[in-house]
Coordinates of C-alpha atoms and ligand atoms in Angstrom, one line a residue:
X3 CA 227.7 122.5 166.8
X4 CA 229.5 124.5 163.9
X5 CA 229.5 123.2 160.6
X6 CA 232.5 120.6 159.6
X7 CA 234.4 122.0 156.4
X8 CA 236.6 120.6 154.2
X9 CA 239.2 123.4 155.5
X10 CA 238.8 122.0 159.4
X11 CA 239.3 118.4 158.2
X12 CA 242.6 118.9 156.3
X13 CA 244.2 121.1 159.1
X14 CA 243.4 118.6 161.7
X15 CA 244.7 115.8 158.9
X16 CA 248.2 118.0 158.9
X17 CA 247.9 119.5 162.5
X18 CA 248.2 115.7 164.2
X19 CA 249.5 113.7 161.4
X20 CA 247.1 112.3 159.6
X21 CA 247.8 113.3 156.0
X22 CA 250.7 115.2 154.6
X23 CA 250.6 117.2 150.9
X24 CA 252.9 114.5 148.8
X25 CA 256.6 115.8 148.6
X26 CA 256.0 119.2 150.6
X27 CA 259.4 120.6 150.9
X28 CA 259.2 119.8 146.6
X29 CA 256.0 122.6 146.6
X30 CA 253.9 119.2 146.6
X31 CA 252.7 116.6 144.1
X32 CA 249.1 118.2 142.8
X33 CA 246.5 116.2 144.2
X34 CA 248.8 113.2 145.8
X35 CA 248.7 112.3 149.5
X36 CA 250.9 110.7 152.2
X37 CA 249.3 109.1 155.1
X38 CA 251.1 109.9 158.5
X39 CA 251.8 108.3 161.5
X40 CA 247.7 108.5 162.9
X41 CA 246.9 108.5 159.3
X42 CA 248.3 104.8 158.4
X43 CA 246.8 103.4 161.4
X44 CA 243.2 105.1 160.7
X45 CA 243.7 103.4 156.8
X46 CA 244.9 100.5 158.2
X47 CA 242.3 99.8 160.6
X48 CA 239.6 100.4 157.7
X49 CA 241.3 97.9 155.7
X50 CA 241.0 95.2 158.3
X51 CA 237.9 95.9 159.4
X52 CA 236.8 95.1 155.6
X53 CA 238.9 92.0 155.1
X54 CA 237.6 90.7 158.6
X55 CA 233.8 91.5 157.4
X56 CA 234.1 90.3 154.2
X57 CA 236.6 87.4 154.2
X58 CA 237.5 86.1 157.8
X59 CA 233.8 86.6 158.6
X60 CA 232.5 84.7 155.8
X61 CA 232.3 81.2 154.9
X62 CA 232.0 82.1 151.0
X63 CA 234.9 84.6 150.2
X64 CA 238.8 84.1 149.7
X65 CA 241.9 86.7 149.6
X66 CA 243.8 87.4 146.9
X67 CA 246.8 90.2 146.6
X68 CA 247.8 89.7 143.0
X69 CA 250.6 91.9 140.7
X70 CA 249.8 95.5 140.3
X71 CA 251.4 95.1 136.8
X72 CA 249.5 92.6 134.6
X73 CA 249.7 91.5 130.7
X74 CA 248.9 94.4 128.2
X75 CA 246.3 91.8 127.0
X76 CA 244.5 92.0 130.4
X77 CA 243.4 95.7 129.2
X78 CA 242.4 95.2 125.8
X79 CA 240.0 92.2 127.1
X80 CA 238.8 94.7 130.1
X81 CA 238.0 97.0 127.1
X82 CA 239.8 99.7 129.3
X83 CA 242.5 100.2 126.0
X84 CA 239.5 101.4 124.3
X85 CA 236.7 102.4 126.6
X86 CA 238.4 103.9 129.9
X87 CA 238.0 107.1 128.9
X88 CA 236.6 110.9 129.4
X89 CA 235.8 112.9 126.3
X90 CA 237.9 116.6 126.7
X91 CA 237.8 120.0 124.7
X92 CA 240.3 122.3 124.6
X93 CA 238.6 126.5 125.1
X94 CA 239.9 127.8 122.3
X95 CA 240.1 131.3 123.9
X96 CA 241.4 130.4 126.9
X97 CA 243.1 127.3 126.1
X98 CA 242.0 125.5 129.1
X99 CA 241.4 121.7 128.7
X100 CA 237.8 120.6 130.2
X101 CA 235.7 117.1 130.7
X102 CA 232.9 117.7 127.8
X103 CA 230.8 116.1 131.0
X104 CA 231.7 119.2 133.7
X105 CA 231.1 121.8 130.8
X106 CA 228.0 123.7 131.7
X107 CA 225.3 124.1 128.8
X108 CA 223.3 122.3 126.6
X109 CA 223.8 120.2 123.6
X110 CA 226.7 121.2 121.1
X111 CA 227.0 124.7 123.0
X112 CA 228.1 124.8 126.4
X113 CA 230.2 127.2 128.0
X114 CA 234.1 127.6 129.1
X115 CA 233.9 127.4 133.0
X116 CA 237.8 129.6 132.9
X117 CA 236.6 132.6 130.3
X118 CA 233.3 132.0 130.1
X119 CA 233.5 132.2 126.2
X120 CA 230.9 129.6 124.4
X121 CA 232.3 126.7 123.2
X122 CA 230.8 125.0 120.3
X123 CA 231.3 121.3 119.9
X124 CA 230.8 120.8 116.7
X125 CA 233.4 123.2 115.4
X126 CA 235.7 121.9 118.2
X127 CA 234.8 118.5 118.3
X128 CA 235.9 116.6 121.6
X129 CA 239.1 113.8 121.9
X130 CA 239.1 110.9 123.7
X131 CA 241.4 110.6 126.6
X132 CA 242.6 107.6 128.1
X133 CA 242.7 107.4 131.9
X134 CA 245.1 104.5 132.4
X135 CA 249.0 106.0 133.1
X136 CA 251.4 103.9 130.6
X137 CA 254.7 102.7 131.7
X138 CA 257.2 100.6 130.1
X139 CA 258.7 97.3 131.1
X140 CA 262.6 96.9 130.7
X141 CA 265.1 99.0 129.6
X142 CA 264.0 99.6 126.0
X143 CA 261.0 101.9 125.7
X144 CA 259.5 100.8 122.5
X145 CA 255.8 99.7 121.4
X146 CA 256.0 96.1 122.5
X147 CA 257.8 97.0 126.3
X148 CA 254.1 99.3 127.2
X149 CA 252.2 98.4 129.8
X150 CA 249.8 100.0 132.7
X151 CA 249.4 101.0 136.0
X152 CA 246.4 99.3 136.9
X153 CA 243.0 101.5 137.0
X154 CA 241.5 98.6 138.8
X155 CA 242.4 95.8 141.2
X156 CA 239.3 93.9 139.8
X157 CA 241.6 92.0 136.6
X158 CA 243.6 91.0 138.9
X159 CA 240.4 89.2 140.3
X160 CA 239.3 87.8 137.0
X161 CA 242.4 86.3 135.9
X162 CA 242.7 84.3 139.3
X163 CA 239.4 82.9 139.0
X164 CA 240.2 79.8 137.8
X165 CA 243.8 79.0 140.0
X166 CA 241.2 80.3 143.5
X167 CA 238.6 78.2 142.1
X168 CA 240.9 74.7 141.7
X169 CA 243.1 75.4 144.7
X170 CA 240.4 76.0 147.1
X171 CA 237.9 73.4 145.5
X172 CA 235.1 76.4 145.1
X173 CA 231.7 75.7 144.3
X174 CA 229.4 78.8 143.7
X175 CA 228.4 80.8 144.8
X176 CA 231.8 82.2 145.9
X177 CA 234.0 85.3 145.8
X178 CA 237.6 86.1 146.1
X179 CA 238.6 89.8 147.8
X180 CA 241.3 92.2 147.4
X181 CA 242.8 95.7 148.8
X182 CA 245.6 97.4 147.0
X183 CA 246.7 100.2 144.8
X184 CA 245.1 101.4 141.2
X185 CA 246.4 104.6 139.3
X186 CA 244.1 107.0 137.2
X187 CA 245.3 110.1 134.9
X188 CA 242.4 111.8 136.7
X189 CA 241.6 114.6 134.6
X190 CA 239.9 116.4 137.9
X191 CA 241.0 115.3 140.8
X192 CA 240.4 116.6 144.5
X193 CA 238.4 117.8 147.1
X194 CA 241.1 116.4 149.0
X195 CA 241.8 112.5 148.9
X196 CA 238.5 112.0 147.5
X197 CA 239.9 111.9 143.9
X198 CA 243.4 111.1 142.7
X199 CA 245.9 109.8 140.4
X200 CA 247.2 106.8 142.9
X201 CA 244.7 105.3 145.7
X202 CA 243.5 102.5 147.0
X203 CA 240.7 100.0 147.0
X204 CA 238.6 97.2 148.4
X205 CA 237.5 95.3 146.0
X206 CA 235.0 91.8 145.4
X207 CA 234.2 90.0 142.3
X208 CA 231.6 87.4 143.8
X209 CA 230.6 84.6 141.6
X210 CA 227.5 83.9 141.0
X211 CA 225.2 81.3 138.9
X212 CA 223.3 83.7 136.2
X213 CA 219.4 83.0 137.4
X214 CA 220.8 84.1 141.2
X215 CA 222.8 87.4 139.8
X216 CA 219.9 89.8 140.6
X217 CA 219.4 88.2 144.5
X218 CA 223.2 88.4 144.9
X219 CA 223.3 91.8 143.8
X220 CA 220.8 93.4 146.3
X221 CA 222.2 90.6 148.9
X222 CA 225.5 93.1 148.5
X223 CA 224.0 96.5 148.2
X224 CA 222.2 96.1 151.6
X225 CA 225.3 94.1 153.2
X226 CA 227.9 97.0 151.8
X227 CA 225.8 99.7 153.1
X228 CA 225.3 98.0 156.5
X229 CA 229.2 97.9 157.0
X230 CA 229.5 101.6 157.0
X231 CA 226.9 102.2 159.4
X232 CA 228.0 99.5 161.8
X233 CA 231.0 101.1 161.7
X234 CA 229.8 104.5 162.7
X235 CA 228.8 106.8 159.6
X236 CA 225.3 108.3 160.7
X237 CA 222.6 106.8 158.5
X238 CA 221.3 110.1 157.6
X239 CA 224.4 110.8 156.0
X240 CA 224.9 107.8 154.0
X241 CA 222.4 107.0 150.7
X242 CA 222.0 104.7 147.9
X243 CA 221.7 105.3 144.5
X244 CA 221.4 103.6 141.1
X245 CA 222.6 104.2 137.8
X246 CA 220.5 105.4 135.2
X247 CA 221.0 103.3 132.1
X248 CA 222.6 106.1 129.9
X249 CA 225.4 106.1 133.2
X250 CA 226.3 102.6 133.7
X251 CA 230.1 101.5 132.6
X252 CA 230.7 99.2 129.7
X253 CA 231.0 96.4 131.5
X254 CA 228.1 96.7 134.0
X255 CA 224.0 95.6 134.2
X256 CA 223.3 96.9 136.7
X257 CA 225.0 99.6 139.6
X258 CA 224.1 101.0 142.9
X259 CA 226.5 103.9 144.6
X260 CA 226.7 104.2 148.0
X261 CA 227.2 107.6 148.9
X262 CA 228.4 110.0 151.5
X263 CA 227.4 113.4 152.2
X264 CA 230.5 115.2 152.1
X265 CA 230.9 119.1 152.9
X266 CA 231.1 119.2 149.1
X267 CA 228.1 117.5 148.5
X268 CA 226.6 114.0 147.8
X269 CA 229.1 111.8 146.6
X270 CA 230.1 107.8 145.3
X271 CA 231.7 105.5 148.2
X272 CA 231.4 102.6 146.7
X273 CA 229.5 100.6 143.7
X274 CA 228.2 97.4 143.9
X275 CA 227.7 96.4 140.0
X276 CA 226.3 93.3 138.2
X277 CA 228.9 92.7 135.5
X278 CA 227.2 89.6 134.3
X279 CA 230.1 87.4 132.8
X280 CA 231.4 90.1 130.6
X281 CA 235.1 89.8 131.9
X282 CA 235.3 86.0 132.0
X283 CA 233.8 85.9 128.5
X284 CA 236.0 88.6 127.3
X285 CA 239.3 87.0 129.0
X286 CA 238.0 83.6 128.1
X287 CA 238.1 84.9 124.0
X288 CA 241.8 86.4 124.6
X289 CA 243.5 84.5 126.4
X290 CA 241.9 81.2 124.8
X291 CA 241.5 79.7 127.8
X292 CA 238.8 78.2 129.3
X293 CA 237.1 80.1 132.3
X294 CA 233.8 78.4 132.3
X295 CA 232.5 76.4 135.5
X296 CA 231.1 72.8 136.0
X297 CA 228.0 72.5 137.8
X298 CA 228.6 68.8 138.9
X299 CA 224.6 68.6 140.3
X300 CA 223.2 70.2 137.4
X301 CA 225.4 68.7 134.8
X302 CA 225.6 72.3 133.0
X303 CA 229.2 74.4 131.6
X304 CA 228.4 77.9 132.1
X305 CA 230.3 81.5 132.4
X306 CA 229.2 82.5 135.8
X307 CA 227.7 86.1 136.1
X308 CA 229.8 88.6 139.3
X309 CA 228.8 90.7 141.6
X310 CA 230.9 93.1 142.6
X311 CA 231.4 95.9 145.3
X312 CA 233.8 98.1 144.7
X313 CA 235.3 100.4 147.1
X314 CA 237.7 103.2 147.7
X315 CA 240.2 102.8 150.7
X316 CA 241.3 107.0 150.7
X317 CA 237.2 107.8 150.3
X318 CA 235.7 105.5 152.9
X319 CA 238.9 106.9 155.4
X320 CA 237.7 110.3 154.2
X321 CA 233.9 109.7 155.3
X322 CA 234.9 108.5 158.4
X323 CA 237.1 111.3 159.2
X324 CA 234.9 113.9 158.3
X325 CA 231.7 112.1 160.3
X326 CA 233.7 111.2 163.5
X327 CA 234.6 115.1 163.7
X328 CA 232.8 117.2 166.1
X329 CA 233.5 120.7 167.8
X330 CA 231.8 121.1 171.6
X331 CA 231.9 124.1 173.9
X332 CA 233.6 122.7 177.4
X333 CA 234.0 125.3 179.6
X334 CA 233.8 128.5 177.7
X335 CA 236.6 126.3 175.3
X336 CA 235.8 124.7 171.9
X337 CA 237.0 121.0 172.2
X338 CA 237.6 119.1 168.9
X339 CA 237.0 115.4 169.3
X340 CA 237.4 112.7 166.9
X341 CA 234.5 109.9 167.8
X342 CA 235.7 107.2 165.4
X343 CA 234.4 104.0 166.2
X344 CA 236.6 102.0 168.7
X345 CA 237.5 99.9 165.9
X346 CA 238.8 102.7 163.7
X347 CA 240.6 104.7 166.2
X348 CA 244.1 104.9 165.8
X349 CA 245.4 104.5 169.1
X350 CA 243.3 102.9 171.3
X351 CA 244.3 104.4 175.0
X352 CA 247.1 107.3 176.0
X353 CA 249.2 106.5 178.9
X354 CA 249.8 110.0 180.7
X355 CA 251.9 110.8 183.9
X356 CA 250.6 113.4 186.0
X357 CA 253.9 115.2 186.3
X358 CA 257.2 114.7 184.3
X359 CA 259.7 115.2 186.4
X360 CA 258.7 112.7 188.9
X361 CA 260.6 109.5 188.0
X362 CA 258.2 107.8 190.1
X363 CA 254.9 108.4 188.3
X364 CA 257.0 108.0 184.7
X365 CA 258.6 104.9 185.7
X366 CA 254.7 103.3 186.2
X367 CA 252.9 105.1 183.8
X368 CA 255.8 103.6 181.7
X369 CA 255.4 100.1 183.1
X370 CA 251.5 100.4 182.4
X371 CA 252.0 101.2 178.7
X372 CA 254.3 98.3 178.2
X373 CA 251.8 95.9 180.2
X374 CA 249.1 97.4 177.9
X375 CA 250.5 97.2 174.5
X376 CA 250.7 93.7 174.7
X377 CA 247.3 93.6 174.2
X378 CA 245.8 97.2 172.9
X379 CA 247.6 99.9 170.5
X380 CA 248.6 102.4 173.3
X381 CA 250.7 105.5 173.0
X382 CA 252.5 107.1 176.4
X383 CA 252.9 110.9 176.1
X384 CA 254.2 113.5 178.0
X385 CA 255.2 116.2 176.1
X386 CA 252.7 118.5 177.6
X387 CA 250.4 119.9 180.6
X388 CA 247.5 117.7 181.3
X389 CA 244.5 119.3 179.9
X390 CA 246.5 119.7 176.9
X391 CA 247.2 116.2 176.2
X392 CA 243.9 114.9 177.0
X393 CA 242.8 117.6 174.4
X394 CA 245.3 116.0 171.9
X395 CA 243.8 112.7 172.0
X396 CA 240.7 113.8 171.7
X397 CA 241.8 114.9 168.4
X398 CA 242.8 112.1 167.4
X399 CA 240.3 110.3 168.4
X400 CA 241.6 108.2 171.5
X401 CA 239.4 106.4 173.0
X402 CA 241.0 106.4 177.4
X403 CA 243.3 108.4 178.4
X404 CA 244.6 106.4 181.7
X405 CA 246.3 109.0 183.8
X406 CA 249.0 108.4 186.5
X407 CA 249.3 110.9 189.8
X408 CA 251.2 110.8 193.0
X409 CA 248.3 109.2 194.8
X410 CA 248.8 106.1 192.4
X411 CA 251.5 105.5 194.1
X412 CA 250.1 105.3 197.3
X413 CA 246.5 103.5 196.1
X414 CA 247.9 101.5 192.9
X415 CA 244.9 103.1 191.1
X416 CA 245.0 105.0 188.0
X417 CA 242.5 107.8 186.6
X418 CA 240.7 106.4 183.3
X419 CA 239.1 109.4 181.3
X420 CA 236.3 108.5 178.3
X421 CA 236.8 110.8 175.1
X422 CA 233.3 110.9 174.9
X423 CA 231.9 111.2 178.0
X424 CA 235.0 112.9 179.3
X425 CA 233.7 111.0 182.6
X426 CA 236.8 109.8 184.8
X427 CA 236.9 106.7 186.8
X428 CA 239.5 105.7 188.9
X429 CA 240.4 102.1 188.8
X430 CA 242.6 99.9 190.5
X431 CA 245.6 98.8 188.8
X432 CA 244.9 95.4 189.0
X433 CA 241.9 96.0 187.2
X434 CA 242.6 98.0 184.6
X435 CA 243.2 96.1 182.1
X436 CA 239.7 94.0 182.2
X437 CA 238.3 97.2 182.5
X438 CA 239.6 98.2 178.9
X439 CA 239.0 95.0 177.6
X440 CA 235.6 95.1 178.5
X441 CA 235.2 98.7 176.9
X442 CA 237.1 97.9 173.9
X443 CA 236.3 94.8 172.9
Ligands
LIG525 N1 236.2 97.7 139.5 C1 235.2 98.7 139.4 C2 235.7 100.1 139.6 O1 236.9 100.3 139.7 P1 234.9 102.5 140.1 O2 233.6 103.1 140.4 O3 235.6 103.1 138.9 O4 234.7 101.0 139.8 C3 235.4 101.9 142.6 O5 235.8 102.6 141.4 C4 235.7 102.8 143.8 O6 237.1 103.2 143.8 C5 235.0 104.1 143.8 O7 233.7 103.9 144.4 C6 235.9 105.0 144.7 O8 235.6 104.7 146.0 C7 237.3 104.4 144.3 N2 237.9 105.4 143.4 C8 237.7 105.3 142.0 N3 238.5 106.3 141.4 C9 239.1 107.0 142.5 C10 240.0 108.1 142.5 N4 240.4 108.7 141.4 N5 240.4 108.5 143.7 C11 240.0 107.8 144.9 N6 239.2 106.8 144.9 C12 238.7 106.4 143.7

């Protein structure tokens, strides 16, 4: 099997509509994305499959979808006004701007990765640059109308706690759940979506008594890295990996990445930190409100400590993209299949007539993809030859091809082709759709 590249995976992502460069016919956006019609049903199909494992499957977790704009205050409490940011140096020579942290060297002297020039740090100290992207509320743009795109869906989390924790009558341990959008001023995005200004993510702040943090925490590490393998990433591809103390973030005790092995190299799927009760404190001192919890049995008032994994919806779409794909020699031909997991595929089954211009076999294969689609995602198509379609779905990643021919409308049975297998069985029509069920369910 050749290697998968980075170069393969965005030219199927375009090829079959997956993902788009942002505003194309503009000369594109630099590092912004638009998911396309296959593309919004793989992200989709993540998304649910990691609200339904972590909140409808669970007995301890709520939903929450709250504003992407917050209070300015909510930032300055975070400590992302102050602390979200990456120390930069401008090259002197070259005039290229670079993280201090991707310059390669030692010390105060590293060296300009554009000219090549030494920089010295200490004659060219480096500035602080602040990651969150500033907007302004109403129409006057003055000091007091600032706020922020969120960098993290997790305030949102924090400031809930206490309207989840009364209106669901919450004891610990207990966490509340979230997908949406978060905005960086990346200073170096790309590798494709992997890093950007605008994406997406899944995020839990699970709450947690203190003495029961440290259990909680490896509780989540082993239950987060266990999702991705159920849902098809090869183990052998997936690690963990925790923070050294001199990497952790402001906020955190303790952090373990799990991480993919991308055809650019190892890299971060998801965290799963212990924050300890460093956000309720902090929003607790700000807001002057009172975010502590009651533990009726134990007749104690404490903050409580969170867990929380954090995840990327574009990264973990990314991973499962680049580990489904797969190049096979089929008869002297290379075939390109997509083997998500049946959960993850975008369309479930292709309906295909044998030949177009028969209104016969259309008007069925027709009838069979409306009789379908009440219960599967199922696509008809017949804008090409046979072997060329099937090839198409493979692509994408569909899971049976159900083909009609002019002997179905003799024997009322239909040709059902595996993507994996590429193994056809022909099934009666009456059958046919227990015999999906049973594969895809
Ligand atoms: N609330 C904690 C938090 O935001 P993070 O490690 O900064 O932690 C969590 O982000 C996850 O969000 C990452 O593991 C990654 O999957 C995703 N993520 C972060 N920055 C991203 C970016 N610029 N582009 C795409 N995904 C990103």
């Amino acid at each position: 099997m050749s290697e998968t590249t980075m170069e393969k995976i965005v030219s199927l992502c375009k090829r079959r509509g997956f993902i788009f460069p942002s505003s194309e016919i503009y000369g594109g956006l630099a590092s912004t994305w638009d998911y396309g019609p296959l593309g919004v049903e793989l992200k989709r199909n993540v998304k649910n499959a990691w609200w339904k494992a972590v909140v409808h499957g669970r007995e301890d977790m709520e939903g929450l979808d709250a504003a992407i704009l917050m209070h300015p205050e909510t930032w300055k409490a975070s400590g992302h006004v102050d602390g979200f940011s990456d120390a930069l140096v401008d090259c002197k020579n070259c005039k290229k701007r670079f993280r201090v942290d991707h310059l390669p060297g030692e010390g105060n002297i590293r060296t300009c990765p554009g000219c090549k020039k030494e920089i010295d740090l200490t004659a060219n100290p480096p500035r602080a640059f602040n990651l969150m992207l500033k907007t302004y509320l109403g129409p006057i743009e003055d000091d007091g109308a600032i706020t922020y795109l969120r960098p993290e869906t997790a305030q949102g989390i924090f400031v809930n706690f206490t309207n989840v924790l009364d209106a669901r009558h919450r004891k610990l341990p207990f966490g509340i759940a979230q997908i949406g959008k978060s905005f960086r001023n990346e200073i170096t995005p790309g590798n494709f979506t992997f890093r950007t200004r605008e994406f997406e993510q899944m995020e839990i702040e699970y709450f947690v008594t203190p003495e029961s943090a440290g259990e909680w925490y490896e509780r989540w590490v082993a239950e987060r890295f266990a999702w991705y393998v159920r849902l098809g990433i090869r183990a052998d591809s997936l690690r963990q990996r925790q923070h050294a103390a001199d990497e952790l973030a402001h906020y955190a005790k303790g952090c373990t990445d799990i991480e993919y092995l991308f055809p650019f190299g190892w890299s971060e799927l998801e965290g799963i930190a212990n924050r300890g009760d460093f956000d309720l404190a902090q929003h607790a001192q700000r807001s002057g409100k009172d975010l502590t919890y009651f533990d009726q049995p134990a007749n104690r008032r404490f903050l409580p400590y969170v867990i929380e994994p954090s995840g990327g919806v574009d990264r973990a779409t990314l991973a499962f993209l680049v580990d489904a794909y797969r190049e096979e020699e089929v008869k002297g031909a290379t075939r390109v299949v997509l083997g998500l997991n049946k959960e993850l595929a975008p369309f479930k089954i292709a309906v295909l007539p044998l030949l177009k211009n028969r209104p016969d076999i259309v008007e069925l294969a027709r009838k069979i993809t409306g009789g379908l689609k009440k219960k599967f995602v199922v696509k008809y198509d017949d804008t090409a030859a046979i072997g060329k379609l099937y090839r198409r779905q493979d692509e994408i990643g569909t899971l049976y091809c159900v083909t009609v021919d002019v002997q179905s409308l003799e024997d009322h049975k239909v040709t059902v082709r595996d993507r994996d297998t590429m193994q056809q069985d022909r099934i009666d029509l009456e059958a046919l759709e227990d015999y999906l069920t049973t594969k895809l369910t």
